PDB file of C-alpha atoms (C1' of nucleotides) in Angstrom:
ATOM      1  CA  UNK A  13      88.680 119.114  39.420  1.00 95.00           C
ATOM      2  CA  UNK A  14      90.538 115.814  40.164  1.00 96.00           C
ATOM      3  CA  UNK A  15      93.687 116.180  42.411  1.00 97.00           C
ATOM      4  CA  UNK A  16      95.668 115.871  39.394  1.00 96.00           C
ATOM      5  CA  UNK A  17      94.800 118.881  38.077  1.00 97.00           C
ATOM      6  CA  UNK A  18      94.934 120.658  41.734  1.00 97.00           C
ATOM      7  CA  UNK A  19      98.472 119.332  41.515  1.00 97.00           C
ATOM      8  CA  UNK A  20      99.892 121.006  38.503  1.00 96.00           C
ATOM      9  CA  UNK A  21      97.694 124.409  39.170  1.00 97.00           C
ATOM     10  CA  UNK A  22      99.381 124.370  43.103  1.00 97.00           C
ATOM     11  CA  UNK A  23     102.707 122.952  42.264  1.00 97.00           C
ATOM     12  CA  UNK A  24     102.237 120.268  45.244  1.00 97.00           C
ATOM     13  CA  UNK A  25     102.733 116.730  44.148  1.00 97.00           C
ATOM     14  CA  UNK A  26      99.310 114.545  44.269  1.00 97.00           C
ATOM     15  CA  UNK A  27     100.936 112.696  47.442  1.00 97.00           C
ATOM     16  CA  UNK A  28     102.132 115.883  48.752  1.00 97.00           C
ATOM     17  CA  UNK A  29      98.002 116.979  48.928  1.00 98.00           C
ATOM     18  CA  UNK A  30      96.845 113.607  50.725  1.00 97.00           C
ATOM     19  CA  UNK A  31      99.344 113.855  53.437  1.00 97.00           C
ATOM     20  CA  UNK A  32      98.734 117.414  53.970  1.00 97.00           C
ATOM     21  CA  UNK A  33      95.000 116.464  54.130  1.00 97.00           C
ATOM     22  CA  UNK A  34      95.928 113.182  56.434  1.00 95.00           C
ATOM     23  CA  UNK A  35      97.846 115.902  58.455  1.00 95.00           C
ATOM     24  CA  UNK A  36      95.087 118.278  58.993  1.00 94.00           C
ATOM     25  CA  UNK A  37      97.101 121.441  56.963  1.00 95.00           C
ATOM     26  CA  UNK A  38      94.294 121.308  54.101  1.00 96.00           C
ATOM     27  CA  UNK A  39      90.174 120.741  54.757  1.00 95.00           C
ATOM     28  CA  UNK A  40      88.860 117.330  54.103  1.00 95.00           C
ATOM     29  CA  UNK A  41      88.268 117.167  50.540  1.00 97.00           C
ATOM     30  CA  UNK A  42      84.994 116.933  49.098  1.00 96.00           C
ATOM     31  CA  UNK A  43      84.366 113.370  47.514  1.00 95.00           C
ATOM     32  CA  UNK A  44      82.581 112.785  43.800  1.00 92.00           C
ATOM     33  CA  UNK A  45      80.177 109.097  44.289  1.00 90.00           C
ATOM     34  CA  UNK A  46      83.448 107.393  43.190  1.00 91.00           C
ATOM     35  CA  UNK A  47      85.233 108.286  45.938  1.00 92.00           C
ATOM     36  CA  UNK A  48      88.094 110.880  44.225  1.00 96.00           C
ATOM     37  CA  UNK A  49      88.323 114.389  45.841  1.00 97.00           C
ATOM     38  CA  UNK A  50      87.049 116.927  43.843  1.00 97.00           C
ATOM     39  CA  UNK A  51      89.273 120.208  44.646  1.00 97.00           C
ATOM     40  CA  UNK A  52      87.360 123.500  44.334  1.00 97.00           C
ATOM     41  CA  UNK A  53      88.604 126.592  43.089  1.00 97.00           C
ATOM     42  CA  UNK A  54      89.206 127.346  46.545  1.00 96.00           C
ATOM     43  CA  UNK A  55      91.048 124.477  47.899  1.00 97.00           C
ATOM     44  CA  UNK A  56      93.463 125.292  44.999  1.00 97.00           C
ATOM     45  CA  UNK A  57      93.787 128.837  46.274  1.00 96.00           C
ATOM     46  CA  UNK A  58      94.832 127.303  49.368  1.00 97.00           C
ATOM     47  CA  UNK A  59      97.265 124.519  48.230  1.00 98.00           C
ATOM     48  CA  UNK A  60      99.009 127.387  46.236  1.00 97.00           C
ATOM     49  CA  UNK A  61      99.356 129.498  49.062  1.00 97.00           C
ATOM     50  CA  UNK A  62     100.502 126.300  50.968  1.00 97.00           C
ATOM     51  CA  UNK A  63     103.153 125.583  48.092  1.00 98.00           C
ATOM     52  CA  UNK A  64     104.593 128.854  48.804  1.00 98.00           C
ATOM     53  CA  UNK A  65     104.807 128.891  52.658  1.00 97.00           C
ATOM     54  CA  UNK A  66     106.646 125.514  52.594  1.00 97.00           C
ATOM     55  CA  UNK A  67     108.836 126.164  49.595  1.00 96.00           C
ATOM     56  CA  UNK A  68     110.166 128.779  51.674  1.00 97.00           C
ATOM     57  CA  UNK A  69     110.585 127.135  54.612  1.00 96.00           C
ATOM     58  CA  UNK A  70     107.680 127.281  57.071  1.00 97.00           C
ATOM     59  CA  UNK A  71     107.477 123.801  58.852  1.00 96.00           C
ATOM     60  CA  UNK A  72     104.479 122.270  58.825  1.00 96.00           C
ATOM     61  CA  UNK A  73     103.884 123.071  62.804  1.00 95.00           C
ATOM     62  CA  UNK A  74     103.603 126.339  61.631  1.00 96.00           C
ATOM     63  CA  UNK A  75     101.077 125.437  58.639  1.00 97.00           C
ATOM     64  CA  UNK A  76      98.979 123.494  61.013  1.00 96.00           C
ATOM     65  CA  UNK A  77      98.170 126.409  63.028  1.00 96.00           C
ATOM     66  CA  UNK A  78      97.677 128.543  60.431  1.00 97.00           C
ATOM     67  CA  UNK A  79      95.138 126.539  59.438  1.00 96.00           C
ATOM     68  CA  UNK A  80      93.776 125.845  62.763  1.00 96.00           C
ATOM     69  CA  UNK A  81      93.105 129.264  62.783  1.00 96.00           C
ATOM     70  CA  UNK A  82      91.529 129.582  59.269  1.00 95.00           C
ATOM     71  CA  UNK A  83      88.963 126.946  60.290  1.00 94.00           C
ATOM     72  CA  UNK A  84      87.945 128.851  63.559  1.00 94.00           C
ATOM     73  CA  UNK A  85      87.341 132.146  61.123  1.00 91.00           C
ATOM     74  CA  UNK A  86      87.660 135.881  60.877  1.00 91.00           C
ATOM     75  CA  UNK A  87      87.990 136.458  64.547  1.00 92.00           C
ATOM     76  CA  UNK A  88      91.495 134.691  64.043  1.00 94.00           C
ATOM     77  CA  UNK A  89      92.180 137.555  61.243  1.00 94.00           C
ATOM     78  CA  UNK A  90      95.327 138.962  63.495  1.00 93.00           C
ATOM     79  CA  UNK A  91      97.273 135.892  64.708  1.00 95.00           C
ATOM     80  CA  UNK A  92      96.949 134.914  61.063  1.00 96.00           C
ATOM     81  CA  UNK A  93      98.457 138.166  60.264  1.00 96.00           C
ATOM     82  CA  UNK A  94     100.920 138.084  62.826  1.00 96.00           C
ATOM     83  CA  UNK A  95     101.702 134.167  61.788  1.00 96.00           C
ATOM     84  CA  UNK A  96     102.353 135.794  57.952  1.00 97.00           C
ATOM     85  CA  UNK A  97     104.080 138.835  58.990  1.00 96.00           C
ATOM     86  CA  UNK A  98     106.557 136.782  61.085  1.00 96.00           C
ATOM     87  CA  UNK A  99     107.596 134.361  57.659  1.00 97.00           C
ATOM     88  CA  UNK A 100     108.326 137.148  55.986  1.00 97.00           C
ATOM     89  CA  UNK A 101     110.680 138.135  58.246  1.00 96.00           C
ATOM     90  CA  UNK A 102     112.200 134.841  57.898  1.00 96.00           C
ATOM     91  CA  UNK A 103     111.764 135.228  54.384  1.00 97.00           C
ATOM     92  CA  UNK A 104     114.397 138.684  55.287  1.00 96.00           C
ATOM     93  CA  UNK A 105     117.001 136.329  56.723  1.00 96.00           C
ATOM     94  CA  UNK A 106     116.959 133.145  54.053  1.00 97.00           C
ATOM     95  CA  UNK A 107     117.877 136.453  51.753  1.00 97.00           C
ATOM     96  CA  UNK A 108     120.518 138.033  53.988  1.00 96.00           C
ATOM     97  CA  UNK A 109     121.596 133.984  53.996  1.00 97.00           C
ATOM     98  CA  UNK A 110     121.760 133.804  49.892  1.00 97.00           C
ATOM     99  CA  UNK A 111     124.094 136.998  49.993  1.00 97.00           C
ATOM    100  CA  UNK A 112     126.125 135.967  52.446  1.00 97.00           C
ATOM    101  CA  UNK A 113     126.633 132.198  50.684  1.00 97.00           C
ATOM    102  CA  UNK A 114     126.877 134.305  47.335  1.00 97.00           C
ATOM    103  CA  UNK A 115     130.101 136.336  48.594  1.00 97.00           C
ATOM    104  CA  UNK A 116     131.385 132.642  50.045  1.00 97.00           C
ATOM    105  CA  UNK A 117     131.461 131.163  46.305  1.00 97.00           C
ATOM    106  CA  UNK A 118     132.305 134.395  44.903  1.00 97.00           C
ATOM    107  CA  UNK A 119     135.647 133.729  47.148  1.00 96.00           C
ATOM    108  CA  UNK A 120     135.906 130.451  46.492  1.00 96.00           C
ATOM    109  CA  UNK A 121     135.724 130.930  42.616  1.00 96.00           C
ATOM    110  CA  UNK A 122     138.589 133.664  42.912  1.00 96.00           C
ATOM    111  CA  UNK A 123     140.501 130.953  44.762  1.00 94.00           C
ATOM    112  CA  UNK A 124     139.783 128.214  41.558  1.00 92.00           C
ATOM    113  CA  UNK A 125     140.432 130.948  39.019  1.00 93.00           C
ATOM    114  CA  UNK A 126     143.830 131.733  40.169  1.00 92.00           C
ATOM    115  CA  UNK A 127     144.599 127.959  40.645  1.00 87.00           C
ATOM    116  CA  UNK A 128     143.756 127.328  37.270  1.00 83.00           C
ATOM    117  CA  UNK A 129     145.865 130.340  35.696  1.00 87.00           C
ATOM    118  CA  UNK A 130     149.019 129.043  37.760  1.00 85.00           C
ATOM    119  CA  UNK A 131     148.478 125.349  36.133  1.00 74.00           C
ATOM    120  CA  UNK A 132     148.390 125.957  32.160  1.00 65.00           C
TER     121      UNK A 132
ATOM    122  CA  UNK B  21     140.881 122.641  68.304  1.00 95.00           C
ATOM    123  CA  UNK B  22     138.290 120.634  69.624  1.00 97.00           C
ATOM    124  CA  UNK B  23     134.743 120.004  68.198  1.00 97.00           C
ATOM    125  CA  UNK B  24     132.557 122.457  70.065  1.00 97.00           C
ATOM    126  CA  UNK B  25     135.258 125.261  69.133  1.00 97.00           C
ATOM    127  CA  UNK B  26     134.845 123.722  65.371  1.00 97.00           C
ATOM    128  CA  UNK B  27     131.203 123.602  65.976  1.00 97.00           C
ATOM    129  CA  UNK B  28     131.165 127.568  66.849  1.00 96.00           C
ATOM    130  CA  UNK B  29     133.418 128.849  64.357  1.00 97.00           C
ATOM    131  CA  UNK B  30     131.628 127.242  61.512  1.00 97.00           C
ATOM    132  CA  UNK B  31     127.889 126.790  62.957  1.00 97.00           C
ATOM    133  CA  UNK B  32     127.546 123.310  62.621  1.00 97.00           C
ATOM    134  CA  UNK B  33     127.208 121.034  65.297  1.00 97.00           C
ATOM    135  CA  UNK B  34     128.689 119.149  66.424  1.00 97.00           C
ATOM    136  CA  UNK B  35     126.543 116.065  65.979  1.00 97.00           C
ATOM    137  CA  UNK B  36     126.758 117.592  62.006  1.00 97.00           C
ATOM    138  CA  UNK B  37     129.988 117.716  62.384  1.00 98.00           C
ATOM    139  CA  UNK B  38     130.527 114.174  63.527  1.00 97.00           C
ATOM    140  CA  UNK B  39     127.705 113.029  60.858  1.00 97.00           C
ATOM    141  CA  UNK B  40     129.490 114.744  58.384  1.00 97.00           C
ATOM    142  CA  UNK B  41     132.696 112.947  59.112  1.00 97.00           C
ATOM    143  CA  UNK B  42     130.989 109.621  58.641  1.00 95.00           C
ATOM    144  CA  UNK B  43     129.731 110.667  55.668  1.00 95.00           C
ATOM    145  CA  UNK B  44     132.800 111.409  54.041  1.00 94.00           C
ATOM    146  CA  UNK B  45     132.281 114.702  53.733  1.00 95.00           C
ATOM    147  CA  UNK B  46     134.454 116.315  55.984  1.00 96.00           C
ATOM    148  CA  UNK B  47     138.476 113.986  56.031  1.00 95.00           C
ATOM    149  CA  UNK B  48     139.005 111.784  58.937  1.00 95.00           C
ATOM    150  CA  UNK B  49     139.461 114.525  61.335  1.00 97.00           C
ATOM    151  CA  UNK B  50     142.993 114.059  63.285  1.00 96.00           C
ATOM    152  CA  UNK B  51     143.149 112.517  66.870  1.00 95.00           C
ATOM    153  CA  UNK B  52     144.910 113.265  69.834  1.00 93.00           C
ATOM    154  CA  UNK B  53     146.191 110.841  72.062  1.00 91.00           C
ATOM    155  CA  UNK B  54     143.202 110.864  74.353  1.00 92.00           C
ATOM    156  CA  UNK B  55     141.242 110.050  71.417  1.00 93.00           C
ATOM    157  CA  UNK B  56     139.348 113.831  71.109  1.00 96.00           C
ATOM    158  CA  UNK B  57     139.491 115.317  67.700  1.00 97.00           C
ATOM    159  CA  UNK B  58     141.669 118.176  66.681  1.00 97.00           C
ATOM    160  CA  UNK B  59     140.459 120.291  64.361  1.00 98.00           C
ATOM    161  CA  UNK B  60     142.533 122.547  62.183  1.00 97.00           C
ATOM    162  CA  UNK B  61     142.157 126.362  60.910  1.00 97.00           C
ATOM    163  CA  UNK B  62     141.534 124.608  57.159  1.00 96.00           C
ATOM    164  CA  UNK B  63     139.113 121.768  58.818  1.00 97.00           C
ATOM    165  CA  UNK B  64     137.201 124.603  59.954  1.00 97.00           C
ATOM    166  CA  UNK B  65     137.642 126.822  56.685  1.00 96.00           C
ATOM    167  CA  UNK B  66     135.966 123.980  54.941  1.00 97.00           C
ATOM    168  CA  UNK B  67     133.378 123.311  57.691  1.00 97.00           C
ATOM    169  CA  UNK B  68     132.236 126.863  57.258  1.00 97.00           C
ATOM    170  CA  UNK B  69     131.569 126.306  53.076  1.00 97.00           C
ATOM    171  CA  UNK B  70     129.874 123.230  54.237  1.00 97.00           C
ATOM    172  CA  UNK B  71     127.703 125.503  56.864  1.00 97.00           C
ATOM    173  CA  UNK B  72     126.625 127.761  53.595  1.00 97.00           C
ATOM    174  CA  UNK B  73     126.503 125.399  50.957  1.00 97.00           C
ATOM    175  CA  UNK B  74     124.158 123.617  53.326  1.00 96.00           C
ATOM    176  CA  UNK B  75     122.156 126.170  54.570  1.00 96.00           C
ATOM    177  CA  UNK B  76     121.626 127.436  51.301  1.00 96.00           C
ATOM    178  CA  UNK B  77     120.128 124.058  49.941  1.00 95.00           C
ATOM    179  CA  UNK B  78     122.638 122.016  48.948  1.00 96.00           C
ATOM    180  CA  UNK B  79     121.880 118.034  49.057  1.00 96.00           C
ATOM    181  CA  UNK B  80     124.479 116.200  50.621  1.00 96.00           C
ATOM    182  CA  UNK B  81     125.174 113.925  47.059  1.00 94.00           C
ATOM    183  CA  UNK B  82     126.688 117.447  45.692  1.00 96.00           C
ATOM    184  CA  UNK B  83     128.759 117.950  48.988  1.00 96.00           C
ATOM    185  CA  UNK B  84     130.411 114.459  48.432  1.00 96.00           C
ATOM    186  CA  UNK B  85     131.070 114.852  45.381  1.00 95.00           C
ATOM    187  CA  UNK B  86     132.525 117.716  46.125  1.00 96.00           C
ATOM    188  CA  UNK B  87     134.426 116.586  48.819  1.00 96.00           C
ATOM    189  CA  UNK B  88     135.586 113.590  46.349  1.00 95.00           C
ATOM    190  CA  UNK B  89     136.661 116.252  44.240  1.00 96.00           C
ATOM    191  CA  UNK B  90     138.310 118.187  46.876  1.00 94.00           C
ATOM    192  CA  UNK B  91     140.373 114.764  47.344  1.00 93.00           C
ATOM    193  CA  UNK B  92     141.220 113.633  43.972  1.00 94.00           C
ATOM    194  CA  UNK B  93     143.405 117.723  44.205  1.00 90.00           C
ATOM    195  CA  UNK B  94     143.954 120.498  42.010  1.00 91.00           C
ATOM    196  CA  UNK B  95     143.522 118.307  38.635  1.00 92.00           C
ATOM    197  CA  UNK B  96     139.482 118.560  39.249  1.00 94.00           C
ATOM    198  CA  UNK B  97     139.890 122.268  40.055  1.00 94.00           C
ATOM    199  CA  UNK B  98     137.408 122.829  36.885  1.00 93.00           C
ATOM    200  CA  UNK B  99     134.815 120.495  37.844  1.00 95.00           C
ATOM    201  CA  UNK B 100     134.497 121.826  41.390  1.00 96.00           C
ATOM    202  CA  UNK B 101     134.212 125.562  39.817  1.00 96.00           C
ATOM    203  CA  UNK B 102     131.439 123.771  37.722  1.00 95.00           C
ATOM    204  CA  UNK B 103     129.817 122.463  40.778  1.00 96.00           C
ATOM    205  CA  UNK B 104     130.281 125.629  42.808  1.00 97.00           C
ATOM    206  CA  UNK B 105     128.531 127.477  39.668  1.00 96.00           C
ATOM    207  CA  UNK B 106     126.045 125.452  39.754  1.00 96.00           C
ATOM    208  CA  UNK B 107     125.200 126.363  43.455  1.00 97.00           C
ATOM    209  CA  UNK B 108     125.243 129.839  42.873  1.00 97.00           C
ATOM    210  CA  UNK B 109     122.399 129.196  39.991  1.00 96.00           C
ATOM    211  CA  UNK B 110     120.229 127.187  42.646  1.00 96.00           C
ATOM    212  CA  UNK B 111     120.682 130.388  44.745  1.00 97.00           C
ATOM    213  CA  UNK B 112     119.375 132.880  41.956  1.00 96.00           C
ATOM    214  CA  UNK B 113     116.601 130.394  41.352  1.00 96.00           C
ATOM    215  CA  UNK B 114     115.792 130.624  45.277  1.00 97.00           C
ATOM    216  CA  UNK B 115     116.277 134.126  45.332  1.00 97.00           C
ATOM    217  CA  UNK B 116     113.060 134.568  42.588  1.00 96.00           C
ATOM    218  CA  UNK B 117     111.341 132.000  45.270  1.00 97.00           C
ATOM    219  CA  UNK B 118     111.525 134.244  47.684  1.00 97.00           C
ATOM    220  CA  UNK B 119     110.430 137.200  45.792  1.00 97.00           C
ATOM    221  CA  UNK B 120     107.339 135.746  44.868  1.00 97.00           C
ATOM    222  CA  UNK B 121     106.859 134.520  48.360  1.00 97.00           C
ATOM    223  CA  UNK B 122     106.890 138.255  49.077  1.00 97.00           C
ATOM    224  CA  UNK B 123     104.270 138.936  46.883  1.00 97.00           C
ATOM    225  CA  UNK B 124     101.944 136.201  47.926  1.00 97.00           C
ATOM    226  CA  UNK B 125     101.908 137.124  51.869  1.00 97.00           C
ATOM    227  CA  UNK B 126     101.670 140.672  50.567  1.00 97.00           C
ATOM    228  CA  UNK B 127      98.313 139.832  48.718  1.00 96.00           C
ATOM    229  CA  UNK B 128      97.193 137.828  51.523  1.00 96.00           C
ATOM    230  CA  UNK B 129      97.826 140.396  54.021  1.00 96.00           C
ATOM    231  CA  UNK B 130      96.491 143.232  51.857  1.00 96.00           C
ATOM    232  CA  UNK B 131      93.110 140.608  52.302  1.00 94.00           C
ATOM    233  CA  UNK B 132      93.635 140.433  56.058  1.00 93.00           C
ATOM    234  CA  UNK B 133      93.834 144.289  56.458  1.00 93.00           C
ATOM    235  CA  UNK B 134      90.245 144.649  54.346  1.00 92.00           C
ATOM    236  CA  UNK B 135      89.239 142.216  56.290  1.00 87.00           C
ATOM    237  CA  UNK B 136      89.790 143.793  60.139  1.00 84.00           C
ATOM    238  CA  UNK B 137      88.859 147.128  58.731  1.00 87.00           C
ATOM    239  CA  UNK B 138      85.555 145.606  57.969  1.00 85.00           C
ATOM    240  CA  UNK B 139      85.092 144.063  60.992  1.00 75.00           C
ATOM    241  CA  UNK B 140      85.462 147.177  63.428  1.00 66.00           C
TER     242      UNK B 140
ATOM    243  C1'  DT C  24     137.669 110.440  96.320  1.00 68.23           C
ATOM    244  C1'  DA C  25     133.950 112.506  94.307  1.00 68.23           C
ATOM    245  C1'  DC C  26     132.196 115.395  91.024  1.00 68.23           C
ATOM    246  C1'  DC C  27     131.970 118.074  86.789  1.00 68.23           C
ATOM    247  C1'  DT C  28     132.614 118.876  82.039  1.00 68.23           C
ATOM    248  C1'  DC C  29     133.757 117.612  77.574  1.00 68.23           C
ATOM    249  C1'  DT C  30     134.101 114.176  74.468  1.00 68.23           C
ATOM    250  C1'  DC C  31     133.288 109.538  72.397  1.00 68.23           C
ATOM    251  C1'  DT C  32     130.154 105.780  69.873  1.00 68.23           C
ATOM    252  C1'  DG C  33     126.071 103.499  68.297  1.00 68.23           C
ATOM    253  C1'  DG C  34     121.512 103.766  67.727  1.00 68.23           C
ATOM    254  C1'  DA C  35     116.783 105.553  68.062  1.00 68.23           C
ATOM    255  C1'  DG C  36     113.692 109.354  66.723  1.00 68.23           C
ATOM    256  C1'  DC C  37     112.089 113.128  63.854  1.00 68.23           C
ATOM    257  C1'  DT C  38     110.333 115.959  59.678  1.00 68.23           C
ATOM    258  C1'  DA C  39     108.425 116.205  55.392  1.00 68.23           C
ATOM    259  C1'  DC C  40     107.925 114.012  52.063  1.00 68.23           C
ATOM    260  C1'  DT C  41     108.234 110.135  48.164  1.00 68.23           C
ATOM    261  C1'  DC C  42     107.459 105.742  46.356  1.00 68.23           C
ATOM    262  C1'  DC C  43     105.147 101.478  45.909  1.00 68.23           C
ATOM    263  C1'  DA C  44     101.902  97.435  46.098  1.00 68.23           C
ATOM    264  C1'  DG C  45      97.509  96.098  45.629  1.00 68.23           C
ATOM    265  C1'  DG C  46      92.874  97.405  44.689  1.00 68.23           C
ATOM    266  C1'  DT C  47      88.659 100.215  42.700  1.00 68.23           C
ATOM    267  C1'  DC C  48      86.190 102.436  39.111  1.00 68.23           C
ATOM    268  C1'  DA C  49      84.806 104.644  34.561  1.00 68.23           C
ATOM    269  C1'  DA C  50      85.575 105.029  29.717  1.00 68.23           C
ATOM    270  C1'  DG C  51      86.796 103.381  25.234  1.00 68.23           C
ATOM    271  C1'  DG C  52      87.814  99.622  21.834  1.00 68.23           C
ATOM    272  C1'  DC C  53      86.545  95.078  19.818  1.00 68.23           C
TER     273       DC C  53
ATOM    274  C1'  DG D   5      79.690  91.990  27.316  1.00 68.23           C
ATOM    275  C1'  DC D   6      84.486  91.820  28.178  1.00 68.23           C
ATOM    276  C1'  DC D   7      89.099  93.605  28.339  1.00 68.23           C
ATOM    277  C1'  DT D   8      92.430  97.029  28.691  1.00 68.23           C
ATOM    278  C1'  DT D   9      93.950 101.478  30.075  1.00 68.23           C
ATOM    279  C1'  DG D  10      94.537 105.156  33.088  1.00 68.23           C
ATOM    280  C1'  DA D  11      93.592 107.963  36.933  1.00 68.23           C
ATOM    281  C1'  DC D  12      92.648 107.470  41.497  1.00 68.23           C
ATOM    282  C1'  DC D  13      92.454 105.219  46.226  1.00 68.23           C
ATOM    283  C1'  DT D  14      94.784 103.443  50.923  1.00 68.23           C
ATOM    284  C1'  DG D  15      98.282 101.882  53.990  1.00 68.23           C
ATOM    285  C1'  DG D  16     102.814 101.337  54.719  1.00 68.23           C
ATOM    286  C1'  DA D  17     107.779 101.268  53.815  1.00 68.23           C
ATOM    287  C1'  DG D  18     111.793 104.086  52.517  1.00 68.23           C
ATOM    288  C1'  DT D  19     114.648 108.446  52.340  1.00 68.23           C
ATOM    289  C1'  DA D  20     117.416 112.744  53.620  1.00 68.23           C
ATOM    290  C1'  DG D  21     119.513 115.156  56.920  1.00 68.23           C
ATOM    291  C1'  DC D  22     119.894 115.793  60.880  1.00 68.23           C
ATOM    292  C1'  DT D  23     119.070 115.647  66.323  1.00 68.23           C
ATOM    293  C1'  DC D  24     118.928 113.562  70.646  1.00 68.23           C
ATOM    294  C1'  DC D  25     120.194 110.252  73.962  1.00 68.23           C
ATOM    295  C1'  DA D  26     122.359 106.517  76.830  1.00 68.23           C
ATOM    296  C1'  DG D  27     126.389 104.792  78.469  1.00 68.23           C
ATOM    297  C1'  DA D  28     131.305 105.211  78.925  1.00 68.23           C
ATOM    298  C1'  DG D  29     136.015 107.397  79.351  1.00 68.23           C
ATOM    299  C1'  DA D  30     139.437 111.106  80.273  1.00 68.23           C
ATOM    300  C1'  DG D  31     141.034 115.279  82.527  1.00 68.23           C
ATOM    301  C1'  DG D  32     140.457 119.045  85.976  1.00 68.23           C
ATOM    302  C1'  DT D  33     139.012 120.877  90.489  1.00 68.23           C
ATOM    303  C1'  DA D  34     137.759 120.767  95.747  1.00 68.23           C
TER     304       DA D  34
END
DNA sequence: TACCTCTCTGGAGCTACTCCAGGTCAAGGC
DNA sequence: GCCTTGACCTGGAGTAGCTCCAGAGAGGTA
């Protein structure tokens, strides 16, 4: 499939996919005779699982190695593992960070709410 | 107070902080004589939104606009509880985010247990 | 007096995109 | 056969939101 499609199936935008190929987070490409990458099933797999990593957070360091690892195969299986398990503890604190902001504008609001009754 | 006291109460730094200030986001902080700025208990009240709504996602057009707001005083009380609403929808939206992050490292490291399993 | 620490300003550098100009190529319409 | 359209290509500039740094000044201590 063209990147377009590998786009709307990862949820990465089409320049989103050539920098992360420039930058060495996603495989070379395959190229069609016209010269347009042709994404496999798999690359798409990949992007996806990309999308996710970043959306929460993990800077692209982190992807890089990941995928340095992922090219040098299953002997890498652990780190990989230990690379995943250690996002979703930071996946732990954004949440404990959403509850906390959540209680700020929950105060805030109260504030606004009484303001409001004390103009009319 | 000066900035690095600022700074640790509300968990910006103090480059934010000063950033911030240029911005137009946080007032003109007050000076003392020897030119240092004083910070006071409701300068750092509002750093410390600032610190959540930032770390939480917020783009820095939405914090000047809400420190416009903030300015223009209690007549734009509504909008800011608009604003503030807002935020907290971006934060249920994140929270999903996250749960399906969950779910995709838990796949992937289901995967990654097969795989070690197989190899030993 | 010298040194240390904290602060100041202006400006460069960084991350992770995002947008754009200028060009190629294949397909469809006339 | 030619022209237009549309998706794609590359290289490079621009953006957001900091972060770091050099160079300078003020106040405190030995």
């Amino acid at each position: 499939m063209l990147i377009s499609e590998a786009s709307m199936k990862s949820g990465l935008s089409a320049d989103t996919i050539r920098f992360y190929e420039k930058s060495g987070i996603v495989p070379a490409i395959e190229r069609g005779s016209d010269g347009l990458r042709r994404f496999s099933p798999e690359n798409v797999e990949w992007l996806t699982l990309l999308y996710w990593l970043r959306k929460t957070g993990m800077p692209m360091k982190d992807m890089q190695r990941f995928a340095g690892l992922y090219r040098e195969g299953d002997r890498t299986v652990q780190e990989r593992k230990a690379l995943l398990l250690g996002h979703a503890e930071t996946l732990k604190r954004k949440r404990t960070d959403l509850d906390r902001c959540e209680e700020v504008l929950a105060e805030k609001l109260a504030i606004y709410d009484k303001l409001e009754r004390n103009q009319t």
